[in-house]
Coordinates of C-alpha atoms in Angstrom, one line a residue:
F95 CA 0.3 0.1 0.2
S96 CA 1.7 3.8 0.4
E97 CA 3.3 5.0 2.4
G98 CA 4.8 8.7 3.1
F99 CA 7.7 10.7 5.7
F100 CA 5.6 13.7 6.3
S101 CA 7.5 15.3 9.3
I102 CA 11.4 14.9 10.6
D103 CA 13.4 16.2 13.5
T104 CA 17.1 15.2 14.8
C105 CA 17.6 13.9 18.8
K106 CA 20.5 14.7 21.1
D107 CA 22.7 12.0 20.1
N108 CA 22.5 12.5 16.2
S109 CA 19.5 9.4 15.7
L110 CA 16.5 10.5 14.0
I111 CA 12.7 10.4 14.9
I112 CA 10.1 10.8 11.3
A113 CA 6.6 10.4 11.3
G114 CA 5.1 9.2 8.3
S115 CA 1.8 7.6 7.4
S116 CA 1.4 4.5 5.5
S117 CA -1.9 1.7 5.4
S118 CA 0.7 -1.3 4.7
T119 CA 0.9 -4.4 6.9
D120 CA 4.5 -6.1 5.0
G121 CA 8.1 -4.7 4.3
D122 CA 9.6 -3.1 6.4
L123 CA 6.2 -3.1 8.5
N124 CA 5.8 -6.4 8.9
G125 CA 5.6 -7.8 12.5
V126 CA 4.7 -3.8 13.4
C127 CA 1.7 -3.4 15.4
C128 CA -0.8 -2.2 14.7
Y129 CA -2.2 -0.4 11.1
Q130 CA -5.9 0.3 13.1
G131 CA -7.4 1.7 9.3
G132 CA -8.4 5.1 7.4
G133 CA -4.7 5.7 7.4
D134 CA -2.3 5.5 10.6
I135 CA 1.1 7.9 11.3
W136 CA 4.3 5.4 10.8
L137 CA 6.9 6.7 13.5
I138 CA 10.3 5.3 12.9
R139 CA 13.5 6.1 15.0
L140 CA 17.2 5.7 12.9
D141 CA 20.1 5.8 14.6
S142 CA 23.6 8.0 13.3
Q143 CA 24.1 5.4 10.5
Y144 CA 19.7 5.6 9.6
N145 CA 19.7 1.8 10.3
I146 CA 15.9 1.6 12.0
I147 CA 16.4 1.5 16.0
W148 CA 12.7 0.8 16.9
Q149 CA 9.3 1.5 14.9
K150 CA 5.1 2.3 15.5
I151 CA 2.0 2.8 14.5
I152 CA -0.2 4.9 16.0
G153 CA -3.6 5.7 14.7
G154 CA -7.4 4.5 15.4
S155 CA -9.9 3.7 13.2
K156 CA -10.5 6.7 10.9
S157 CA -7.9 9.2 9.5
E158 CA -4.6 10.8 10.8
R159 CA -3.2 13.3 8.9
N160 CA -1.1 16.2 9.4
Q161 CA 1.5 14.6 11.4
K162 CA 4.6 16.9 12.9
I163 CA 7.0 15.4 15.5
K164 CA 8.9 16.9 18.4
T165 CA 12.0 15.7 20.6
T166 CA 11.4 17.2 23.6
N167 CA 13.5 18.2 26.6
D168 CA 13.0 15.5 28.4
G169 CA 14.8 13.1 25.6
G170 CA 11.1 11.7 23.8
F171 CA 8.6 12.6 21.7
I172 CA 6.0 14.8 21.2
L173 CA 3.7 13.5 18.1
G174 CA 0.7 16.6 17.4
F175 CA -1.4 15.1 14.5
T176 CA -5.3 16.0 12.7
T177 CA -7.5 12.9 13.8
E178 CA -10.4 11.8 12.5
S179 CA -10.4 9.1 15.5
N180 CA -12.0 7.9 18.3
D181 CA -10.6 4.7 19.0
G182 CA -6.9 2.5 19.0
D183 CA -4.6 5.0 20.7
V184 CA -7.1 8.6 20.1
S185 CA -9.5 9.2 23.2
N186 CA -12.2 12.2 24.0
N187 CA -12.5 13.1 20.4
H188 CA -15.0 16.0 20.3
S189 CA -17.0 15.3 17.3
S190 CA -17.2 13.0 14.6
S191 CA -15.1 15.1 12.5
S192 CA -11.7 16.1 13.6
D193 CA -9.8 17.5 16.2
V194 CA -6.1 18.2 16.8
C195 CA -4.4 15.7 18.7
L196 CA -1.3 15.8 20.8
I197 CA 1.0 12.3 21.8
K198 CA 3.6 11.7 23.9
L199 CA 6.0 9.2 24.1
D200 CA 9.4 8.4 26.1
N201 CA 12.5 7.4 24.6
A202 CA 11.7 4.0 23.2
G203 CA 8.3 4.8 21.8
N204 CA 6.0 3.8 24.2
I205 CA 3.4 6.2 24.6
Q206 CA 2.8 8.2 28.1
W207 CA -0.5 10.5 27.2
N208 CA -2.6 11.6 25.0
K209 CA -5.0 14.4 24.3
C210 CA -7.8 15.7 21.7
Y211 CA -8.1 19.5 21.0
G212 CA -11.6 20.6 19.5
G213 CA -14.7 21.4 19.5
T214 CA -18.0 19.9 17.1
Q215 CA -17.1 21.3 14.2
W216 CA -13.5 20.3 12.3
E217 CA -10.1 21.0 13.6
Y218 CA -6.8 20.8 11.6
L219 CA -3.2 20.6 12.7
S220 CA -0.7 23.1 10.7
H221 CA 2.1 23.8 13.6
L222 CA 4.0 22.4 16.6
S223 CA 7.0 23.5 18.8
C224 CA 8.3 23.1 21.9
T225 CA 8.6 25.9 24.6
N226 CA 11.6 26.0 27.0
D227 CA 9.2 25.2 29.8
G228 CA 9.2 21.4 28.8
G229 CA 5.1 22.9 27.5
F230 CA 4.4 23.0 23.6
I231 CA 2.7 25.4 21.5
I232 CA 0.2 23.9 19.0
S233 CA -1.0 26.0 16.0
F234 CA -4.5 24.5 13.7
G235 CA -7.6 26.0 12.2
S236 CA -10.4 25.6 13.7
A237 CA -14.2 25.8 12.5
S238 CA -15.9 24.7 15.9
E239 CA -17.6 27.2 18.8
D240 CA -17.7 24.7 21.3
G241 CA -15.8 22.5 23.1
D242 CA -11.6 24.6 23.4
I243 CA -13.1 26.5 21.4
D244 CA -14.8 29.4 22.7
S245 CA -15.5 31.5 19.7
H246 CA -15.9 30.7 15.5
Y247 CA -17.0 34.0 13.2
G248 CA -17.5 32.3 9.4
D249 CA -19.1 29.6 8.4
V250 CA -18.3 25.8 8.9
F251 CA -16.3 25.9 5.5
S252 CA -14.2 28.9 7.2
E253 CA -11.7 28.1 10.1
D254 CA -10.2 31.0 12.4
A255 CA -6.8 30.5 14.0
C256 CA -6.0 29.1 17.2
I257 CA -2.8 29.5 18.6
F258 CA -2.5 27.2 22.2
K259 CA 0.2 26.8 24.9
V260 CA -0.4 23.7 26.5
D261 CA 1.8 22.3 29.8
S262 CA 4.3 19.2 29.3
I263 CA 1.6 16.5 30.3
G264 CA -0.8 18.4 27.7
N265 CA -3.1 20.9 30.0
I266 CA -4.2 24.0 28.4
K267 CA -2.4 27.3 30.6
W268 CA -4.0 29.8 27.5
K269 CA -5.4 29.7 24.2
K270 CA -5.6 32.5 21.1
I271 CA -8.6 32.6 18.6
I272 CA -7.9 34.8 15.9
G273 CA -10.7 35.3 12.9
G274 CA -13.4 37.0 11.1
S275 CA -16.0 35.7 8.5
M276 CA -13.3 34.3 6.2
S277 CA -10.5 31.4 6.9
D278 CA -7.8 32.9 8.7
L279 CA -4.9 29.7 9.5
P280 CA -2.0 29.8 11.8
I281 CA 0.7 28.6 9.5
V282 CA 3.7 28.9 12.2
S283 CA 4.0 29.6 15.8
K284 CA 7.5 29.5 17.7
E285 CA 8.6 31.0 21.5
L286 CA 11.4 32.8 20.8
K287 CA 14.9 33.8 23.0
N288 CA 13.2 36.5 25.2
G289 CA 9.8 33.8 25.9
N290 CA 7.3 35.9 23.9
I291 CA 5.8 33.7 21.0
L292 CA 5.6 35.1 17.5
T293 CA 3.0 33.5 14.9
S294 CA 2.4 34.0 11.2
I295 CA -1.2 33.9 9.9
K296 CA -2.6 33.6 6.5
T297 CA -5.6 35.8 6.2
N298 CA -8.2 36.2 3.8
S299 CA -10.8 38.1 6.7
Y300 CA -10.8 41.8 7.2
D301 CA -13.8 41.8 9.8
Y302 CA -14.2 40.8 13.6
D303 CA -10.9 40.6 15.2
L304 CA -9.0 42.4 11.5
A305 CA -11.5 44.6 11.5
Q306 CA -9.2 47.2 11.5
F307 CA -6.9 46.1 8.5
V308 CA -7.5 46.7 4.6
S309 CA -8.4 43.8 2.9
D310 CA -8.6 43.5 -1.3
S311 CA -10.3 40.1 -0.6
S312 CA -6.8 38.3 -0.6
T313 CA -4.6 36.2 1.0
N314 CA -2.8 38.1 3.4
I315 CA 0.0 38.0 5.6
L316 CA -0.6 38.5 9.8
F317 CA 1.8 38.2 12.3
V318 CA 0.9 38.4 16.3
L319 CA 3.1 39.0 19.1
F320 CA 2.0 37.5 22.6
D321 CA 4.1 37.7 25.9
S322 CA 4.7 34.4 28.0
I323 CA 0.9 34.5 29.6
G324 CA -0.7 35.2 26.2
T325 CA -1.1 38.8 26.0
T326 CA -1.1 39.9 22.9
I327 CA 1.6 42.7 22.1
D328 CA 1.7 43.7 18.6
E329 CA 0.5 42.9 15.8
K330 CA 1.8 43.7 12.2
Y331 CA -0.2 43.2 9.0
F332 CA 0.8 42.9 5.3
N333 CA -1.4 43.2 2.2
N334 CA 0.3 43.3 -0.8
N335 CA -2.9 43.1 -3.5
G336 CA -2.0 39.7 -4.2
N337 CA -2.1 35.8 -2.2
E338 CA 0.7 36.4 0.3
A339 CA 1.8 33.4 3.1
I340 CA 4.8 33.3 5.8
Y341 CA 5.5 29.6 5.8
D342 CA 8.2 29.9 8.4
F343 CA 10.9 32.2 10.0
V344 CA 13.8 32.2 12.5
E345 CA 15.5 34.7 15.0
N346 CA 18.1 36.8 13.1
V347 CA 22.2 36.6 14.6
Y348 CA 21.2 40.9 14.2
G349 CA 18.7 41.0 16.1
G350 CA 14.6 40.7 14.5
I351 CA 12.9 38.3 12.7
V352 CA 14.0 36.9 8.7
A353 CA 11.2 34.8 7.7
C354 CA 9.8 32.7 4.0
G355 CA 7.3 32.4 2.2
N356 CA 5.1 33.1 -0.7
C357 CA 4.1 36.1 -2.8
D358 CA 2.5 36.4 -6.1
Y359 CA 2.0 40.2 -6.8
N360 CA 4.8 42.4 -8.2
S361 CA 3.8 45.2 -5.6
G362 CA 5.1 46.2 -1.8
I363 CA 6.8 43.7 0.0
C364 CA 6.9 41.6 -2.7
S365 CA 8.0 44.3 -5.6
G366 CA 11.0 42.0 -8.6
N367 CA 7.7 39.3 -8.6
K368 CA 9.6 36.8 -11.9
G369 CA 5.8 35.8 -11.9
G370 CA 3.1 34.0 -10.9
S371 CA 4.6 32.8 -7.1
D372 CA 7.5 33.1 -5.9
V373 CA 9.7 32.8 -3.0
L374 CA 9.3 35.9 -0.1
L375 CA 12.1 36.9 2.3
I376 CA 11.3 39.3 4.5
Q377 CA 13.2 40.7 7.7
L378 CA 11.5 42.7 10.4
D379 CA 12.8 44.6 13.4
S380 CA 12.7 43.3 16.9
T381 CA 9.5 45.3 17.4
L382 CA 8.0 43.7 13.6
T383 CA 9.1 47.2 11.9
F384 CA 9.4 45.9 7.7
K385 CA 13.2 46.2 7.0
M386 CA 13.0 44.7 3.8
S387 CA 12.5 41.6 1.3
K388 CA 13.6 39.7 -1.8
V389 CA 11.5 37.7 -3.8
Y390 CA 13.9 35.2 -5.5
G391 CA 11.9 32.3 -8.6
G392 CA 10.7 32.2 -12.5
S393 CA 7.9 32.8 -14.8
K394 CA 5.9 30.0 -12.9
T395 CA 4.8 28.9 -9.4
D396 CA 7.7 28.8 -7.3
Y397 CA 7.4 28.4 -3.2
S398 CA 9.6 27.8 0.2
N399 CA 8.8 25.9 3.0
R400 CA 11.7 26.4 5.7
I401 CA 13.9 28.8 6.4
K402 CA 17.5 28.1 8.3
I403 CA 20.1 30.8 9.5
L404 CA 23.7 29.3 8.9
N405 CA 27.2 29.8 11.0
S406 CA 28.1 32.8 8.9
G407 CA 24.3 34.8 9.0
N408 CA 23.6 33.5 5.6
F409 CA 20.2 31.9 5.0
I410 CA 19.2 28.9 3.4
I411 CA 15.8 28.7 2.1
S412 CA 14.1 25.5 1.4
A413 CA 11.9 25.7 -1.5
Q414 CA 9.6 24.0 -4.3
S415 CA 10.0 24.8 -8.0
R416 CA 7.6 25.0 -11.2
S417 CA 10.2 27.1 -13.2
D418 CA 12.8 26.9 -15.6
N419 CA 14.5 30.5 -15.6
I420 CA 15.4 33.6 -14.4
D421 CA 16.6 32.0 -10.9
I422 CA 15.7 28.9 -11.9
A423 CA 18.8 26.6 -14.3
N424 CA 18.5 23.1 -14.7
S425 CA 14.9 22.3 -13.4
K426 CA 14.5 18.3 -13.6
G427 CA 11.0 17.7 -14.7
E428 CA 7.5 19.0 -13.4
E429 CA 8.2 20.4 -10.0
D430 CA 11.4 20.4 -8.1
I431 CA 13.0 20.5 -4.9
W432 CA 14.9 23.7 -5.1
I433 CA 17.4 25.1 -2.0
I434 CA 18.7 28.8 -1.9
E435 CA 21.5 30.4 -0.3
S436 CA 21.5 34.4 0.0
D437 CA 23.4 36.7 2.5
N438 CA 21.7 39.1 5.2
A439 CA 20.9 41.5 2.8
G440 CA 19.4 39.0 0.3
N441 CA 21.7 39.0 -1.8
L442 CA 21.4 35.2 -4.0
I443 CA 24.9 33.8 -3.2
W444 CA 23.9 30.3 -5.2
S445 CA 20.0 27.9 -5.7
K446 CA 20.3 24.3 -6.8

């Protein structure tokens, strides 16, 4: 049957933990307990030579997806995913639709606890990260207005942005729900070095929580900064008359934030668009004030996934590309993996 890998993290001993999916019971999964139906999560722990240390199937009788895996301060792992199940390894799902679920595992892959978050409509996990106090931040879209979800502004086809801070055993410490009458999805939330939490939201709304912003019904970028107890410190909104989103960010070695995403309109922060959707690099200072932006790409669809900072202070961006011109050479086919290195001013050093 089918398998896929969706999330990977490095352990302290340089081993790897991978979260994928599987509906098989043979091959590398022969004798691995227990496929439960609907498409389960396949966890694999590899040593530094990529030999399998252990593997485990997690799920219930329905579908599990959007899996994210992180190593934790105690040497174990936290697994987050969207689930439609309410049996097997999943309990206390709020609905017959989907919830967000966290499962904590020890170093050997044994389940220590599980928690579901949501309401009677649907929830969709977009990001999971760890905090220095041993807790976690889960970011997800929700169409519910009950259970763990205090409010919802749109219909059942549009989500609001939910950011939950939970402690080391999954108890909710604080939560924020941000949205309007259209689609608002948190893409990534991370704890900064000073203990504050920054979230990027892809938003189409211009009412309710977003009434102070001007929208042209395109997809826009919203950064929201919270302190460690969930109080909103600041918000920054970017409306560029096209479709923009931020998919990852890191703290710059020179201060502030550097983020990557995509944009498809040649103006404002996306000036220099090469055609179609391009990779966007944007820098903000420590107060989230805009500093600079660069776009990379070709005449077709190009978009970024992750950004990292090298010891030199340069940036590495992982992206995907359908283009074969301008910034992109030696295209291999319909859609390629594209790696970009730029300096701190956004100048393209090399790409491959």
